[in-house]
Tab-separated table of C-alpha atoms in Angstrom:
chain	number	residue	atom	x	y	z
A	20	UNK	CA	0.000	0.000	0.000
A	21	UNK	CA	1.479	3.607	-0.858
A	22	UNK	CA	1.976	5.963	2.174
A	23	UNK	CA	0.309	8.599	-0.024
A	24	UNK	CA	-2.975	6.489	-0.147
A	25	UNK	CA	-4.303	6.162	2.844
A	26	UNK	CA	-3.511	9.889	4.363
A	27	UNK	CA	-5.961	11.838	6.599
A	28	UNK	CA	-5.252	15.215	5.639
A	29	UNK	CA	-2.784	17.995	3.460
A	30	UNK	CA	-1.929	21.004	4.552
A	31	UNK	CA	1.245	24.018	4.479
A	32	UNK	CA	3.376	24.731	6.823
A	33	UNK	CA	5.027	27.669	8.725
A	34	UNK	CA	7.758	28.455	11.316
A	35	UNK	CA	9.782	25.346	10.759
A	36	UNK	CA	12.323	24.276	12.610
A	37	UNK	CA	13.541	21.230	14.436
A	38	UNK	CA	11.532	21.217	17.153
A	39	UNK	CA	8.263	21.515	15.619
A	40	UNK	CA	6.156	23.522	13.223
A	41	UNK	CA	2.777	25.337	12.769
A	42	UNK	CA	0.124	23.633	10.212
A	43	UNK	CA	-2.444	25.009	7.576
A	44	UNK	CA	-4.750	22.032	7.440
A	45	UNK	CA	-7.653	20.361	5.660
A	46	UNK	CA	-8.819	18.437	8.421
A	47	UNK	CA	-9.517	18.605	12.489
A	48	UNK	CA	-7.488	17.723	15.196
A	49	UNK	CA	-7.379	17.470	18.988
A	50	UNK	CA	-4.658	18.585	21.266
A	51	UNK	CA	-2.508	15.559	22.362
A	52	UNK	CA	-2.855	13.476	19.255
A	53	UNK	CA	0.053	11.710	17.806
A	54	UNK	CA	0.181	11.837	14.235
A	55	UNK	CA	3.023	10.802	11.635
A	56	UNK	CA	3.898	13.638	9.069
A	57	UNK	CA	5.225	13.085	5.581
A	58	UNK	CA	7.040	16.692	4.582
A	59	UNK	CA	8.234	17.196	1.048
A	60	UNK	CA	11.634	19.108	1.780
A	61	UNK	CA	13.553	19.719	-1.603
A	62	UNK	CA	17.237	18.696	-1.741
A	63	UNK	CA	15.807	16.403	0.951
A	64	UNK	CA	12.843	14.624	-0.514
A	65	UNK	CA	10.162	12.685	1.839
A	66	UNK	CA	10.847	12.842	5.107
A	67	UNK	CA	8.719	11.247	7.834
A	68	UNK	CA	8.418	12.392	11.443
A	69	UNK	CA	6.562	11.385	14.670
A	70	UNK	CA	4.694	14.561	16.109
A	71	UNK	CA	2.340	15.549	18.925
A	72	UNK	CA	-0.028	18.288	18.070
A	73	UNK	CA	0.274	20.891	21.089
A	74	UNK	CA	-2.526	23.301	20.547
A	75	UNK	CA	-5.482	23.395	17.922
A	76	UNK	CA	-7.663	25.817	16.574
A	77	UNK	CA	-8.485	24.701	13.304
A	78	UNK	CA	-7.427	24.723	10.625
A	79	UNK	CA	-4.303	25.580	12.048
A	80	UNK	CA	-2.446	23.342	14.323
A	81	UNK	CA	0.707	23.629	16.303
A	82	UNK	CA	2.917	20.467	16.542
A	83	UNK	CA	6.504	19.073	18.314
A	84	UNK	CA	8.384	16.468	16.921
A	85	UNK	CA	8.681	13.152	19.161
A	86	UNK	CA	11.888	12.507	20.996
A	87	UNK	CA	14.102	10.663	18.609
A	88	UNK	CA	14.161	10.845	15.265
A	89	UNK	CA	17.580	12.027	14.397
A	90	UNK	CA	17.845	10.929	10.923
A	91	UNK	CA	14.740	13.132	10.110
A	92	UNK	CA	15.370	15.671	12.370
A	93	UNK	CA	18.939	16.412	10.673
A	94	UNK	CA	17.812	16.439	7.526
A	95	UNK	CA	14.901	19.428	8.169
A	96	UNK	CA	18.014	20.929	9.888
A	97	UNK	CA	20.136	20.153	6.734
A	98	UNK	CA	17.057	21.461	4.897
A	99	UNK	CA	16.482	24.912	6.884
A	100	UNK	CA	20.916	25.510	6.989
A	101	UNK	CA	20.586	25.359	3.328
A	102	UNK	CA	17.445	27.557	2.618
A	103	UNK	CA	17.009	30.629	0.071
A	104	UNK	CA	14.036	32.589	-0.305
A	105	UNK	CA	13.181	30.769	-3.022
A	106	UNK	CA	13.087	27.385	-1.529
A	107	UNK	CA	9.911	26.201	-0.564
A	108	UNK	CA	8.104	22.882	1.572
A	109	UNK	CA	6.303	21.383	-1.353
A	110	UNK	CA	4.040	19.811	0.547
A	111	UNK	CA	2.351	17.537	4.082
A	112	UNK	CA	0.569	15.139	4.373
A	113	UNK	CA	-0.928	13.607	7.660
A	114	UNK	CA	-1.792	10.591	9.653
């Protein structure tokens, strides 16, 4: 089954970094719900990462990264050491 098949919701980001990030998204969510995001980080492709949304007031939602992670944590650190204005998160998606 492709990741991309099954997802919940889409959405944009903002105020990246590798702690967390903010969300612009489709769908609802409730404040202490785990949920695995897929970002589309150019130079960087998919990366997946375990997150915990800390507030919600949709559509926008507010999440932390789980503990762990350090392969996908360094490379959104790679990603954000290596951003121009012009470089842009293609895309979430959520589960």
């Amino acid at each position: 089954m492709s990741l991309w098949g099954s997802y919940r919701s889409e959405g944009t980001i903002s105020n990246l970094s590798t702690g967390g990030c903010a969300i612009h998204a489709m769908s609802s969510y409730q404040k202490g719900e785990e949920v695995l995001l897929v970002f589309v980080l150019p130079g960087a492709g998919q990366v997946l990462i375990r997150a915990t949304v800390h507030w919600a007031s949709w559509p926008f939602l507010g999440v932390g990264f789980c503990a762990g992670q350090d392969q996908a944590k360094l490379a959104v650190c790679t990603y954000l050491d290596n951003l121009t204005q012009r470089d842009l998160v293609r895309g979430i998606a959520i589960y």
